[in-house]
Short mmCIF file of C-alpha atoms in Angstrom, two decimals:
data_model
loop_
_atom_site.label_atom_id
_atom_site.label_comp_id
_atom_site.label_asym_id
_atom_site.label_seq_id
_atom_site.Cartn_x
_atom_site.Cartn_y
_atom_site.Cartn_z
CA MET A 1 192.49 265.72 182.35
CA THR A 2 191.10 262.31 181.36
CA GLU A 3 191.68 261.42 177.71
CA GLN A 4 188.53 261.08 175.60
CA LYS A 5 187.59 257.44 174.94
CA PRO A 6 186.16 256.57 171.51
CA ILE A 7 182.37 256.26 171.49
CA LEU A 8 181.74 255.61 167.78
CA LEU A 9 183.33 252.99 165.51
CA CYS A 10 183.02 253.34 161.74
CA MET A 11 184.13 250.60 159.34
CA GLY A 12 184.43 250.82 155.58
CA ASN A 13 186.54 251.16 152.46
CA PRO A 14 189.17 253.91 152.86
CA LEU A 15 189.71 255.57 149.48
CA LEU A 16 191.65 258.55 148.24
CA ASP A 17 189.14 260.70 146.33
CA ILE A 18 190.43 262.20 143.07
CA CYS A 19 188.04 265.09 142.43
CA VAL A 20 187.66 266.95 139.12
CA VAL A 21 185.12 269.30 137.58
CA ASP A 22 184.00 268.28 134.09
CA ASP A 23 181.54 269.44 131.43
CA GLY A 24 180.08 265.98 130.86
CA THR A 25 182.77 264.70 128.52
CA LEU A 26 184.01 262.10 130.97
CA LEU A 27 180.48 260.92 131.70
CA LYS A 28 179.87 260.19 128.04
CA LYS A 29 183.29 258.67 127.46
CA TYR A 30 183.02 256.21 130.36
CA ASP A 31 179.25 255.67 130.28
CA LEU A 32 178.60 257.24 133.67
CA LYS A 33 175.54 258.87 135.24
CA ALA A 34 175.76 262.41 136.60
CA ASN A 35 174.65 261.51 140.14
CA ASP A 36 175.63 257.91 140.84
CA ALA A 37 178.08 255.63 142.65
CA ILE A 38 179.52 252.49 141.05
CA LEU A 39 182.44 250.10 141.34
CA ALA A 40 185.02 250.37 138.55
CA ASP A 41 185.24 247.63 135.94
CA GLU A 42 187.71 247.15 133.07
CA LYS A 43 186.38 249.99 130.93
CA HIS A 44 186.98 252.45 133.78
CA LYS A 45 190.63 251.56 134.41
CA PRO A 46 192.04 254.35 132.13
CA LEU A 47 189.85 256.92 133.91
CA TYR A 48 192.14 257.39 136.92
CA GLU A 49 195.25 258.08 134.86
CA GLU A 50 193.28 260.50 132.68
CA LEU A 51 192.12 262.46 135.73
CA VAL A 52 195.68 262.87 136.98
CA LYS A 53 197.26 263.66 133.61
CA SER A 54 194.59 265.76 131.91
CA TYR A 55 192.95 267.58 134.83
CA LYS A 56 193.98 269.38 138.02
CA PRO A 57 192.36 267.18 140.65
CA ASP A 58 191.81 267.82 144.33
CA TYR A 59 192.79 264.89 146.56
CA VAL A 60 190.62 264.13 149.58
CA ALA A 61 190.80 261.32 152.14
CA GLY A 62 187.54 259.59 151.44
CA GLY A 63 185.45 256.48 151.31
CA ALA A 64 181.88 256.84 152.55
CA ALA A 65 182.37 255.51 156.09
CA GLN A 66 185.60 257.48 156.58
CA ASN A 67 183.75 260.62 155.45
CA VAL A 68 181.10 259.94 158.09
CA ALA A 69 183.77 259.31 160.71
CA ARG A 70 185.46 262.63 159.90
CA GLY A 71 182.11 264.42 159.93
CA ALA A 72 181.10 263.05 163.31
CA GLN A 73 184.57 263.76 164.68
CA TYR A 74 184.32 267.36 163.44
CA MET A 75 181.44 267.90 165.89
CA LEU A 76 182.83 265.89 168.82
CA GLN A 77 185.79 266.05 171.18
CA PRO A 78 189.07 264.81 169.62
CA LYS A 79 189.53 261.03 169.58
CA SER A 80 185.80 260.34 169.96
CA VAL A 81 185.65 258.33 166.72
CA VAL A 82 187.73 255.39 165.53
CA TYR A 83 187.82 254.01 161.98
CA PHE A 84 188.71 250.52 160.68
CA GLY A 85 189.57 249.73 157.05
CA CYS A 86 192.32 248.32 154.82
CA VAL A 87 194.94 250.38 152.96
CA GLY A 88 198.17 249.81 151.04
CA ASN A 89 201.61 250.67 152.36
CA ASP A 90 202.05 253.81 150.25
CA GLN A 91 201.97 257.61 150.21
CA PHE A 92 198.18 257.72 149.73
CA SER A 93 197.55 255.91 153.02
CA GLU A 94 200.06 258.18 154.75
CA GLN A 95 198.18 261.22 153.41
CA MET A 96 194.96 259.81 154.87
CA ARG A 97 196.63 259.12 158.23
CA LYS A 98 197.87 262.70 158.45
CA ALA A 99 194.48 264.12 157.52
CA ALA A 100 192.79 261.93 160.12
CA HIS A 101 195.29 262.89 162.81
CA ASN A 102 194.80 266.58 162.08
CA SER A 103 191.02 266.21 162.43
CA GLY A 104 191.21 264.29 165.71
CA LEU A 105 190.00 261.02 164.15
CA ILE A 106 191.62 257.76 165.24
CA VAL A 107 192.38 255.53 162.24
CA ASP A 108 193.32 251.93 162.86
CA TYR A 109 194.09 250.64 159.36
CA LEU A 110 194.95 247.11 158.38
CA VAL A 111 197.93 247.62 156.05
CA THR A 112 198.53 245.23 153.16
CA GLU A 113 201.73 244.98 151.15
CA GLU A 114 199.94 243.27 148.25
CA TYR A 115 197.66 246.05 146.98
CA PRO A 116 197.81 249.85 146.68
CA THR A 117 195.44 252.10 148.61
CA GLY A 118 192.03 252.33 146.95
CA THR A 119 190.97 255.37 144.94
CA CYS A 120 187.68 256.93 143.89
CA ALA A 121 187.17 259.09 140.81
CA VAL A 122 184.81 261.95 141.68
CA ILE A 123 183.48 263.70 138.58
CA ILE A 124 181.60 266.89 139.35
CA THR A 125 179.19 268.22 136.72
CA ASP A 126 176.82 271.10 137.45
CA LYS A 127 176.49 270.41 141.20
CA ASN A 128 176.16 266.63 140.65
CA ARG A 129 178.80 264.03 141.32
CA SER A 130 179.56 260.66 139.78
CA LEU A 131 181.67 258.29 141.88
CA VAL A 132 183.71 255.45 140.41
CA ALA A 133 185.50 253.45 143.09
CA ASN A 134 188.55 251.28 142.49
CA LEU A 135 188.63 249.51 145.86
CA SER A 136 192.02 247.78 145.51
CA ALA A 137 193.40 247.35 149.07
CA ALA A 138 190.08 248.42 150.61
CA GLN A 139 188.37 245.21 149.50
CA HIS A 140 190.99 243.02 151.14
CA TYR A 141 190.12 243.64 154.78
CA LYS A 142 190.78 240.35 156.58
CA ASP A 143 189.09 239.55 159.89
CA SER A 144 191.92 237.27 161.01
CA LEU A 145 194.52 240.00 160.51
CA HIS A 146 192.60 242.75 162.25
CA ILE A 147 189.21 242.64 163.98
CA ASP A 148 189.76 239.08 165.28
CA LEU A 149 192.92 240.17 167.11
CA ASN A 150 192.29 240.58 170.84
CA GLU A 151 193.42 244.20 170.97
CA LYS A 152 191.17 245.16 168.06
CA TRP A 153 188.15 243.31 169.39
CA GLU A 154 188.69 245.08 172.73
CA ILE A 155 188.22 248.36 170.85
CA VAL A 156 184.94 247.02 169.44
CA LYS A 157 183.74 245.85 172.85
CA ASN A 158 184.52 249.19 174.53
CA ILE A 159 182.44 251.18 172.05
CA LYS A 160 178.65 251.63 172.19
CA PHE A 161 177.83 252.93 168.71
CA TYR A 162 178.72 251.42 165.31
CA TYR A 163 178.36 252.59 161.71
CA ILE A 164 179.07 250.52 158.59
CA THR A 165 178.02 251.06 154.97
CA GLY A 166 176.68 248.73 152.32
CA PHE A 167 179.87 249.34 150.33
CA PHE A 168 181.66 247.10 152.85
CA PHE A 169 179.66 244.04 151.71
CA SER A 170 182.21 243.36 148.99
CA SER A 171 185.15 243.79 151.37
CA SER A 172 184.35 241.93 154.59
CA PHE A 173 180.74 240.99 155.22
CA SER A 174 181.91 238.54 157.90
CA SER A 175 183.47 241.27 160.06
CA MET A 176 180.41 243.44 159.51
CA LEU A 177 178.19 240.64 160.78
CA LYS A 178 180.37 240.11 163.85
CA VAL A 179 179.96 243.76 164.86
CA ALA A 180 176.23 243.71 164.12
CA LYS A 181 175.68 240.58 166.21
CA HIS A 182 177.78 241.99 169.06
CA ALA A 183 175.66 245.15 169.03
CA ALA A 184 172.42 243.15 169.17
CA GLU A 185 173.67 240.84 171.93
CA THR A 186 174.86 243.73 174.12
CA ASN A 187 172.03 246.17 173.30
CA LYS A 188 174.36 248.64 171.58
CA VAL A 189 173.47 250.72 168.51
CA PHE A 190 174.26 249.39 165.04
CA SER A 191 173.70 251.89 162.24
CA PHE A 192 173.92 251.16 158.54
CA ASN A 193 173.80 253.01 155.20
CA LEU A 194 172.27 251.52 152.03
CA SER A 195 175.04 253.43 150.19
CA ALA A 196 174.00 252.90 146.55
CA ALA A 197 171.08 251.62 144.50
CA PHE A 198 173.12 248.79 142.97
CA ILE A 199 173.68 247.28 146.41
CA CYS A 200 169.93 246.80 146.81
CA LEU A 201 169.54 245.32 143.33
CA ASP A 202 172.59 243.05 142.99
CA PRO A 203 171.48 239.47 143.87
CA GLN A 204 174.53 238.59 146.00
CA MET A 205 174.61 241.90 147.83
CA LYS A 206 170.86 241.66 148.38
CA LYS A 207 171.44 238.43 150.32
CA HIS A 208 173.88 240.27 152.59
CA LEU A 209 171.46 243.19 152.86
CA ASN A 210 168.59 240.95 153.95
CA GLU A 211 170.75 239.47 156.69
CA ILE A 212 172.24 242.70 157.99
CA VAL A 213 168.96 244.67 158.07
CA SER A 214 167.63 242.53 160.91
CA TYR A 215 170.45 243.87 163.10
CA CYS A 216 170.04 247.54 162.11
CA ASP A 217 168.91 250.04 164.73
CA ILE A 218 169.30 252.95 162.30
CA ILE A 219 169.17 252.75 158.49
CA PHE A 220 170.25 255.71 156.34
CA GLY A 221 169.66 256.15 152.63
CA ASN A 222 168.76 258.67 149.95
CA GLU A 223 165.70 258.66 147.71
CA ALA A 224 167.28 256.59 144.92
CA GLU A 225 168.52 253.97 147.38
CA ALA A 226 165.15 253.83 149.13
CA GLU A 227 163.35 253.29 145.82
CA ALA A 228 165.86 250.58 144.84
CA PHE A 229 165.31 248.86 148.19
CA ALA A 230 161.55 248.95 147.61
CA THR A 231 162.06 247.42 144.16
CA SER A 232 164.22 244.65 145.65
CA GLU A 233 161.43 243.87 148.12
CA ASN A 234 158.75 243.95 145.38
CA TRP A 235 157.00 246.84 147.09
CA GLU A 236 155.11 248.48 144.27
CA THR A 237 155.53 252.04 145.49
CA LYS A 238 157.86 255.00 145.09
CA ASP A 239 156.32 256.88 147.98
CA LEU A 240 159.32 257.60 150.21
CA ARG A 241 157.23 257.98 153.34
CA GLY A 242 155.66 254.58 152.80
CA ILE A 243 158.99 252.97 151.96
CA ALA A 244 160.60 254.39 155.10
CA LEU A 245 157.78 253.02 157.24
CA LYS A 246 157.95 249.58 155.66
CA MET A 247 161.74 249.48 156.16
CA ALA A 248 161.36 250.52 159.80
CA ASN A 249 158.97 247.65 160.44
CA LEU A 250 160.98 244.84 158.87
CA PRO A 251 161.85 242.00 161.30
CA LYS A 252 164.49 242.96 163.88
CA THR A 253 166.81 240.87 166.05
CA ASN A 254 167.22 243.23 169.03
CA LYS A 255 163.63 243.98 169.96
CA SER A 256 164.57 246.23 172.87
CA ARG A 257 165.36 249.05 170.41
CA SER A 258 162.94 250.43 167.81
CA ARG A 259 164.49 250.80 164.38
CA VAL A 260 164.79 254.32 162.92
CA VAL A 261 164.91 254.88 159.15
CA VAL A 262 166.27 258.17 157.80
CA ILE A 263 165.80 259.04 154.11
CA THR A 264 167.45 262.16 152.70
CA HIS A 265 166.07 263.67 149.52
CA GLY A 266 168.38 266.37 148.19
CA SER A 267 166.79 269.76 148.76
CA GLU A 268 163.52 268.17 149.89
CA PRO A 269 162.78 267.49 153.58
CA THR A 270 164.45 264.53 155.26
CA ILE A 271 162.01 261.73 156.10
CA VAL A 272 162.19 259.80 159.39
CA ALA A 273 160.14 256.72 160.27
CA LYS A 274 160.28 254.70 163.47
CA GLN A 275 159.33 251.09 164.10
CA ASP A 276 155.85 250.62 165.61
CA ASP A 277 155.14 254.34 165.19
CA TYR A 278 153.02 255.39 162.23
CA ASN A 279 153.77 259.10 162.65
CA ILE A 280 156.26 259.83 159.89
CA ASN A 281 158.24 263.02 160.45
CA GLU A 282 159.72 265.35 157.84
CA TYR A 283 162.47 267.86 158.57
CA PRO A 284 163.21 270.73 156.14
CA ILE A 285 166.86 271.11 155.14
CA ILE A 286 168.90 274.26 155.67
CA PRO A 287 168.71 275.88 152.21
CA ALA A 288 171.75 277.18 150.37
CA LYS A 289 171.78 279.63 147.49
CA ALA A 290 172.60 278.09 144.12
CA GLU A 291 175.73 280.23 143.80
CA GLU A 292 176.97 278.97 147.18
CA ILE A 293 176.87 275.30 146.19
CA VAL A 294 180.28 274.05 145.07
CA ASP A 295 179.99 270.26 145.26
CA THR A 296 177.37 267.87 146.62
CA ASN A 297 179.90 265.01 146.88
CA GLY A 298 179.90 263.97 150.50
CA ALA A 299 176.74 265.85 151.49
CA GLY A 300 175.00 262.62 152.43
CA ASP A 301 177.99 261.40 154.42
CA SER A 302 178.25 264.78 156.14
CA PHE A 303 174.58 264.54 157.08
CA VAL A 304 175.11 261.12 158.66
CA GLY A 305 178.24 262.32 160.47
CA GLY A 306 176.35 265.27 161.93
CA PHE A 307 173.40 263.06 162.85
CA LEU A 308 175.56 260.49 164.64
CA SER A 309 177.58 263.17 166.46
CA GLN A 310 174.42 264.10 168.34
CA TYR A 311 172.90 260.62 168.55
CA VAL A 312 175.90 259.31 170.51
CA GLN A 313 175.28 262.14 172.98
CA GLY A 314 171.68 261.06 173.58
CA LYS A 315 170.01 263.89 171.65
CA THR A 316 166.50 263.56 170.16
CA ILE A 317 166.05 262.38 166.57
CA GLY A 318 164.96 265.89 165.59
CA GLU A 319 168.14 267.36 167.06
CA CYS A 320 170.21 264.71 165.26
CA VAL A 321 168.58 265.50 161.90
CA ASN A 322 169.12 269.24 162.41
CA ALA A 323 172.82 268.65 163.12
CA GLY A 324 173.06 266.53 159.98
CA HIS A 325 171.53 269.30 157.92
CA TRP A 326 173.88 271.84 159.47
CA LEU A 327 177.02 269.87 158.63
CA ALA A 328 175.81 269.02 155.11
CA ASN A 329 175.11 272.72 154.52
CA ILE A 330 178.74 273.51 155.39
CA ASN A 331 180.04 270.67 153.22
CA ILE A 332 178.22 271.53 149.96
CA LYS A 333 179.98 274.90 149.88
CA ARG A 334 183.36 273.16 149.58
CA VAL A 335 185.08 270.77 147.16
CA GLY A 336 184.67 267.15 148.21
CA PRO A 337 183.69 265.77 151.61
CA THR A 338 185.76 268.30 153.56
CA PHE A 339 185.28 270.69 156.45
CA PRO A 340 186.93 274.02 157.36
CA GLU A 341 190.31 273.67 159.08
CA GLU A 342 189.21 276.26 161.61
CA LYS A 343 186.32 274.44 163.24
CA ILE A 344 182.94 276.18 163.18
CA PRO A 345 181.17 275.65 166.55
CA TYR A 346 177.83 273.91 166.22
CA PRO A 347 175.05 276.24 167.45
CA SER A 348 173.18 273.48 169.30
#
Protein backbone atom coordinates (compact mmCIF):
# COMPACT_ATOMS: atom_id res chain seq x y z
CA MET A 1 0.00 0.00 0.00
CA THR A 2 1.41 3.39 -1.04
CA GLU A 3 2.08 5.72 1.89
CA GLN A 4 -0.04 8.88 1.97
CA LYS A 5 1.87 11.96 0.80
CA PRO A 6 1.18 15.27 2.59
CA ILE A 7 -1.20 17.55 0.68
CA LEU A 8 -1.53 20.44 3.15
CA LEU A 9 1.21 22.46 4.85
CA CYS A 10 0.38 24.61 7.87
CA MET A 11 2.87 27.04 9.40
CA GLY A 12 2.54 28.93 12.66
CA ASN A 13 3.42 29.38 16.31
CA PRO A 14 3.28 26.04 18.19
CA LEU A 15 2.12 26.71 21.74
CA LEU A 16 1.17 24.57 24.70
CA ASP A 17 -2.29 25.76 25.78
CA ILE A 18 -2.82 26.05 29.55
CA CYS A 19 -6.61 25.99 29.90
CA VAL A 20 -8.54 27.00 33.04
CA VAL A 21 -12.13 27.88 33.87
CA ASP A 22 -12.52 31.13 35.80
CA ASP A 23 -15.30 33.33 37.17
CA GLY A 24 -13.87 36.54 35.74
CA THR A 25 -11.33 37.19 38.49
CA LEU A 26 -8.36 36.66 36.21
CA LEU A 27 -9.86 38.88 33.52
CA LYS A 28 -10.11 41.78 35.94
CA LYS A 29 -6.73 41.15 37.52
CA TYR A 30 -4.85 41.09 34.21
CA ASP A 31 -7.05 43.54 32.28
CA LEU A 32 -8.29 40.98 29.77
CA LYS A 33 -11.41 40.77 27.60
CA ALA A 34 -13.67 37.73 27.81
CA ASN A 35 -13.43 36.82 24.11
CA ASP A 36 -10.09 38.04 22.78
CA ALA A 37 -6.58 37.02 21.71
CA ILE A 38 -3.49 39.05 22.61
CA LEU A 39 0.26 38.72 22.96
CA ALA A 40 1.56 38.76 26.55
CA ASP A 41 3.42 41.80 27.83
CA GLU A 42 5.17 42.40 31.16
CA LYS A 43 1.99 42.67 33.22
CA HIS A 44 0.92 39.21 32.05
CA LYS A 45 4.13 37.37 32.99
CA PRO A 46 2.85 36.25 36.46
CA LEU A 47 -0.33 34.86 34.86
CA TYR A 48 1.20 31.58 33.68
CA GLU A 49 2.63 30.65 37.08
CA GLU A 50 -0.68 31.54 38.72
CA LEU A 51 -2.59 29.23 36.37
CA VAL A 52 -0.31 26.30 37.21
CA LYS A 53 -0.14 26.92 40.96
CA SER A 54 -3.66 28.10 41.77
CA TYR A 55 -5.80 26.21 39.25
CA LYS A 56 -6.07 22.71 37.79
CA PRO A 57 -5.33 23.40 34.13
CA ASP A 58 -5.80 21.18 31.12
CA TYR A 59 -2.79 21.11 28.78
CA VAL A 60 -3.43 21.00 25.03
CA ALA A 61 -1.01 21.11 22.09
CA GLY A 62 -2.08 24.34 20.50
CA GLY A 63 -1.27 27.44 18.54
CA ALA A 64 -3.86 28.46 15.95
CA ALA A 65 -2.21 26.94 12.87
CA GLN A 66 -1.36 23.70 14.70
CA ASN A 67 -5.01 23.48 15.80
CA VAL A 68 -6.08 23.81 12.16
CA ALA A 69 -3.53 21.20 11.11
CA ARG A 70 -4.84 18.74 13.71
CA GLY A 71 -8.42 19.49 12.70
CA ALA A 72 -7.79 18.90 9.01
CA GLN A 73 -5.79 15.77 9.81
CA TYR A 74 -8.68 14.47 11.92
CA MET A 75 -10.80 14.30 8.75
CA LEU A 76 -8.11 13.05 6.36
CA GLN A 77 -5.95 9.96 5.92
CA PRO A 78 -2.97 9.81 8.33
CA LYS A 79 0.08 11.86 7.29
CA SER A 80 -1.94 14.10 4.96
CA VAL A 81 -0.93 17.27 6.82
CA VAL A 82 2.50 18.59 7.77
CA TYR A 83 3.20 21.43 10.20
CA PHE A 84 6.19 23.80 10.49
CA GLY A 85 7.00 25.91 13.56
CA CYS A 86 9.67 26.55 16.20
CA VAL A 87 9.80 24.95 19.67
CA GLY A 88 12.22 24.63 22.56
CA ASN A 89 14.10 21.47 23.45
CA ASP A 90 11.92 20.56 26.44
CA GLN A 91 9.12 18.34 27.73
CA PHE A 92 6.40 20.63 26.34
CA SER A 93 7.60 20.15 22.75
CA GLU A 94 7.85 16.41 23.34
CA GLN A 95 4.24 16.39 24.56
CA MET A 96 3.20 18.15 21.36
CA ARG A 97 5.17 15.70 19.21
CA LYS A 98 3.47 12.74 20.86
CA ALA A 99 0.03 14.29 20.47
CA ALA A 100 0.71 15.01 16.80
CA HIS A 101 2.00 11.51 16.16
CA ASN A 102 -1.08 9.98 17.78
CA SER A 103 -3.36 12.08 15.56
CA GLY A 104 -1.51 11.22 12.34
CA LEU A 105 -0.15 14.76 11.90
CA ILE A 106 3.43 15.20 10.67
CA VAL A 107 5.25 17.86 12.70
CA ASP A 108 8.56 19.15 11.42
CA TYR A 109 9.66 21.54 14.17
CA LEU A 110 12.70 23.76 14.16
CA VAL A 111 14.14 23.17 17.65
CA THR A 112 15.99 25.97 19.46
CA GLU A 113 18.16 25.52 22.53
CA GLU A 114 17.88 29.22 23.43
CA TYR A 115 14.18 29.53 24.31
CA PRO A 116 11.51 27.34 25.93
CA THR A 117 8.46 26.16 24.01
CA GLY A 118 5.79 28.86 23.79
CA THR A 119 2.67 28.77 25.95
CA CYS A 120 -0.82 30.25 25.76
CA ALA A 121 -3.04 31.02 28.74
CA VAL A 122 -6.63 30.08 27.89
CA ILE A 123 -9.11 31.56 30.36
CA ILE A 124 -12.63 30.23 29.92
CA THR A 125 -15.50 32.28 31.35
CA ASP A 126 -19.12 31.42 30.61
CA LYS A 127 -18.48 29.84 27.19
CA ASN A 128 -16.04 32.62 26.18
CA ARG A 129 -12.28 32.34 26.01
CA SER A 130 -9.49 34.85 26.47
CA LEU A 131 -6.12 33.89 24.97
CA VAL A 132 -2.82 35.34 26.16
CA ALA A 133 0.12 34.01 24.17
CA ASN A 134 3.71 33.99 25.36
CA LEU A 135 5.38 33.05 22.08
CA SER A 136 8.92 32.44 23.39
CA ALA A 137 10.53 29.88 21.03
CA ALA A 138 7.64 30.16 18.56
CA GLN A 139 8.67 33.67 17.54
CA HIS A 140 12.21 32.59 16.72
CA TYR A 141 11.54 30.59 13.57
CA LYS A 142 14.54 31.16 11.31
CA ASP A 143 14.30 30.65 7.55
CA SER A 144 17.99 29.82 7.22
CA LEU A 145 17.75 27.04 9.80
CA HIS A 146 14.63 25.42 8.42
CA ILE A 147 12.56 26.35 5.36
CA ASP A 148 15.63 27.43 3.35
CA LEU A 149 17.19 23.99 3.76
CA ASN A 150 16.84 21.91 0.59
CA GLU A 151 15.02 19.04 2.26
CA LYS A 152 12.49 21.39 3.87
CA TRP A 153 11.89 23.38 0.71
CA GLU A 154 11.32 20.09 -1.12
CA ILE A 155 8.44 19.46 1.29
CA VAL A 156 7.02 22.88 0.40
CA LYS A 157 7.38 22.27 -3.33
CA ASN A 158 5.68 18.86 -3.17
CA ILE A 159 2.57 20.24 -1.48
CA LYS A 160 -0.34 21.96 -3.26
CA PHE A 161 -2.19 23.66 -0.39
CA TYR A 162 -0.83 26.04 2.26
CA TYR A 163 -2.28 27.63 5.40
CA ILE A 164 -0.62 30.30 7.56
CA THR A 165 -2.09 32.65 10.17
CA GLY A 166 -1.59 36.33 10.87
CA PHE A 167 -0.05 35.37 14.21
CA PHE A 168 3.05 34.26 12.26
CA PHE A 169 3.77 37.86 11.18
CA SER A 170 5.74 38.46 14.36
CA SER A 171 7.68 35.21 13.99
CA SER A 172 8.79 34.89 10.37
CA PHE A 173 7.07 37.07 7.81
CA SER A 174 9.90 36.35 5.37
CA SER A 175 9.21 32.60 5.31
CA MET A 176 5.50 33.29 5.03
CA LEU A 177 6.12 35.46 1.98
CA LYS A 178 8.31 32.79 0.36
CA VAL A 179 5.50 30.24 0.60
CA ALA A 180 2.90 32.75 -0.61
CA LYS A 181 5.00 33.72 -3.63
CA HIS A 182 5.70 30.06 -4.45
CA ALA A 183 1.97 29.34 -4.36
CA ALA A 184 1.20 32.24 -6.71
CA GLU A 185 4.00 31.34 -9.13
CA THR A 186 2.95 27.68 -9.34
CA ASN A 187 -0.83 28.23 -9.19
CA LYS A 188 -1.19 26.47 -5.84
CA VAL A 189 -3.60 27.49 -3.08
CA PHE A 190 -2.45 29.88 -0.35
CA SER A 191 -4.92 30.30 2.50
CA PHE A 192 -4.61 32.76 5.35
CA ASN A 193 -6.37 33.66 8.62
CA LEU A 194 -6.66 37.23 9.94
CA SER A 195 -6.32 35.63 13.41
CA ALA A 196 -7.02 38.63 15.67
CA ALA A 197 -8.30 42.20 15.49
CA PHE A 198 -5.01 43.67 16.73
CA ILE A 199 -3.19 42.27 13.70
CA CYS A 200 -5.38 44.39 11.42
CA LEU A 201 -4.93 47.51 13.54
CA ASP A 202 -1.24 47.41 14.49
CA PRO A 203 0.67 49.65 12.02
CA GLN A 204 3.61 47.27 11.47
CA MET A 205 1.46 44.18 11.15
CA LYS A 206 -0.88 46.06 8.83
CA LYS A 207 2.05 46.56 6.43
CA HIS A 208 2.62 42.80 6.40
CA LEU A 209 -1.11 42.21 6.02
CA ASN A 210 -1.36 44.50 3.00
CA GLU A 211 1.46 42.62 1.31
CA ILE A 212 0.28 39.09 2.08
CA VAL A 213 -3.38 39.67 1.12
CA SER A 214 -2.46 40.04 -2.54
CA TYR A 215 -1.28 36.41 -2.49
CA CYS A 216 -4.30 35.00 -0.64
CA ASP A 217 -6.62 32.59 -2.44
CA ILE A 218 -8.69 32.04 0.71
CA ILE A 219 -9.02 34.44 3.65
CA PHE A 220 -10.63 33.32 6.93
CA GLY A 221 -11.72 35.53 9.79
CA ASN A 222 -14.43 36.06 12.39
CA GLU A 223 -16.75 39.05 12.73
CA ALA A 224 -14.44 41.05 15.03
CA GLU A 225 -11.46 40.52 12.74
CA ALA A 226 -13.49 41.43 9.66
CA GLU A 227 -14.67 44.66 11.29
CA ALA A 228 -11.09 45.49 12.35
CA PHE A 229 -9.89 44.88 8.80
CA ALA A 230 -12.59 47.23 7.49
CA THR A 231 -11.48 49.87 9.99
CA SER A 232 -7.86 49.49 8.89
CA GLU A 233 -8.96 50.05 5.29
CA ASN A 234 -11.13 53.07 6.24
CA TRP A 235 -14.24 51.29 5.01
CA GLU A 236 -17.00 52.98 6.94
CA THR A 237 -19.15 49.90 7.38
CA LYS A 238 -19.74 47.07 9.84
CA ASP A 239 -21.86 45.11 7.40
CA LEU A 240 -20.09 41.74 7.29
CA ARG A 241 -21.49 40.84 3.89
CA GLY A 242 -20.17 44.05 2.41
CA ILE A 243 -16.81 43.69 4.13
CA ALA A 244 -16.41 40.13 2.86
CA LEU A 245 -17.15 41.25 -0.70
CA LYS A 246 -14.70 44.15 -0.52
CA MET A 247 -11.99 41.84 0.86
CA ALA A 248 -12.63 39.31 -1.91
CA ASN A 249 -12.13 41.97 -4.56
CA LEU A 250 -8.88 43.48 -3.29
CA PRO A 251 -6.00 43.29 -5.81
CA LYS A 252 -4.63 39.77 -6.30
CA THR A 253 -1.31 38.50 -7.66
CA ASN A 254 -2.43 35.13 -9.06
CA LYS A 255 -5.33 36.09 -11.27
CA SER A 256 -6.02 32.54 -12.40
CA ARG A 257 -7.77 31.84 -9.07
CA SER A 258 -10.68 33.85 -7.66
CA ARG A 259 -10.23 34.76 -4.02
CA VAL A 260 -12.71 33.33 -1.49
CA VAL A 261 -13.41 35.12 1.81
CA VAL A 262 -14.99 33.17 4.68
CA ILE A 263 -16.30 35.05 7.74
CA THR A 264 -17.56 33.09 10.74
CA HIS A 265 -19.92 34.78 13.16
CA GLY A 266 -20.42 32.66 16.27
CA SER A 267 -23.90 31.16 16.21
CA GLU A 268 -24.87 33.25 13.18
CA PRO A 269 -24.52 31.93 9.62
CA THR A 270 -21.07 31.82 8.04
CA ILE A 271 -20.64 34.35 5.23
CA VAL A 272 -18.80 33.51 2.00
CA ALA A 273 -17.89 35.97 -0.74
CA LYS A 274 -16.01 35.26 -3.96
CA GLN A 275 -14.00 37.58 -6.16
CA ASP A 276 -15.90 38.90 -9.21
CA ASP A 277 -19.11 37.29 -7.94
CA TYR A 278 -21.61 39.54 -6.20
CA ASN A 279 -23.74 36.66 -4.91
CA ILE A 280 -22.83 36.45 -1.23
CA ASN A 281 -23.72 33.11 0.35
CA GLU A 282 -24.65 32.42 3.97
CA TYR A 283 -24.50 28.98 5.56
CA PRO A 284 -26.30 28.25 8.86
CA ILE A 285 -24.18 26.61 11.55
CA ILE A 286 -25.01 23.28 13.18
CA PRO A 287 -26.65 24.42 16.44
CA ALA A 288 -25.69 23.04 19.83
CA LYS A 289 -27.73 23.22 23.01
CA ALA A 290 -26.39 25.65 25.60
CA GLU A 291 -25.82 22.84 28.09
CA GLU A 292 -23.72 20.95 25.52
CA ILE A 293 -21.25 23.80 25.01
CA VAL A 294 -18.12 23.32 27.12
CA ASP A 295 -15.57 25.65 25.53
CA THR A 296 -15.50 27.74 22.36
CA ASN A 297 -11.68 27.92 22.39
CA GLY A 298 -10.56 26.45 19.10
CA ALA A 299 -13.99 26.47 17.43
CA GLY A 300 -12.75 28.83 14.73
CA ASP A 301 -9.63 26.76 14.14
CA SER A 302 -11.71 23.59 14.03
CA PHE A 303 -13.95 25.20 11.43
CA VAL A 304 -10.97 26.06 9.24
CA GLY A 305 -9.51 22.56 9.68
CA GLY A 306 -12.78 20.98 8.61
CA PHE A 307 -13.12 23.39 5.69
CA LEU A 308 -9.61 22.71 4.40
CA SER A 309 -9.97 18.94 4.82
CA GLN A 310 -12.62 19.01 2.10
CA TYR A 311 -11.13 21.82 0.01
CA VAL A 312 -7.93 19.83 -0.58
CA GLN A 313 -10.15 17.03 -1.91
CA GLY A 314 -11.78 19.31 -4.48
CA LYS A 315 -15.16 19.64 -2.76
CA THR A 316 -17.47 22.62 -3.35
CA ILE A 317 -17.29 25.67 -1.07
CA GLY A 318 -20.66 24.72 0.41
CA GLU A 319 -19.41 21.24 1.25
CA CYS A 320 -16.26 22.75 2.78
CA VAL A 321 -18.28 25.11 4.99
CA ASN A 322 -20.56 22.28 6.11
CA ALA A 323 -17.53 20.18 7.11
CA GLY A 324 -16.15 23.15 9.04
CA HIS A 325 -19.40 23.52 10.92
CA TRP A 326 -19.46 19.80 11.67
CA LEU A 327 -15.98 19.75 13.17
CA ALA A 328 -16.55 22.98 15.14
CA ASN A 329 -19.75 21.47 16.56
CA ILE A 330 -17.75 18.50 17.86
CA ASN A 331 -15.03 20.76 19.27
CA ILE A 332 -17.22 23.13 21.32
CA LYS A 333 -18.46 20.18 23.38
CA ARG A 334 -14.91 19.55 24.65
CA VAL A 335 -12.26 21.45 26.61
CA GLY A 336 -9.81 23.24 24.33
CA PRO A 337 -9.15 22.64 20.63
CA THR A 338 -9.36 18.85 20.93
CA PHE A 339 -11.12 15.99 19.18
CA PRO A 340 -12.31 12.56 20.37
CA GLU A 341 -9.57 9.92 20.48
CA GLU A 342 -11.93 7.50 18.79
CA LYS A 343 -12.44 9.23 15.47
CA ILE A 344 -16.02 10.07 14.49
CA PRO A 345 -16.50 9.40 10.74
CA TYR A 346 -17.57 12.47 8.81
CA PRO A 347 -21.03 11.88 7.28
CA SER A 348 -20.14 13.50 3.95
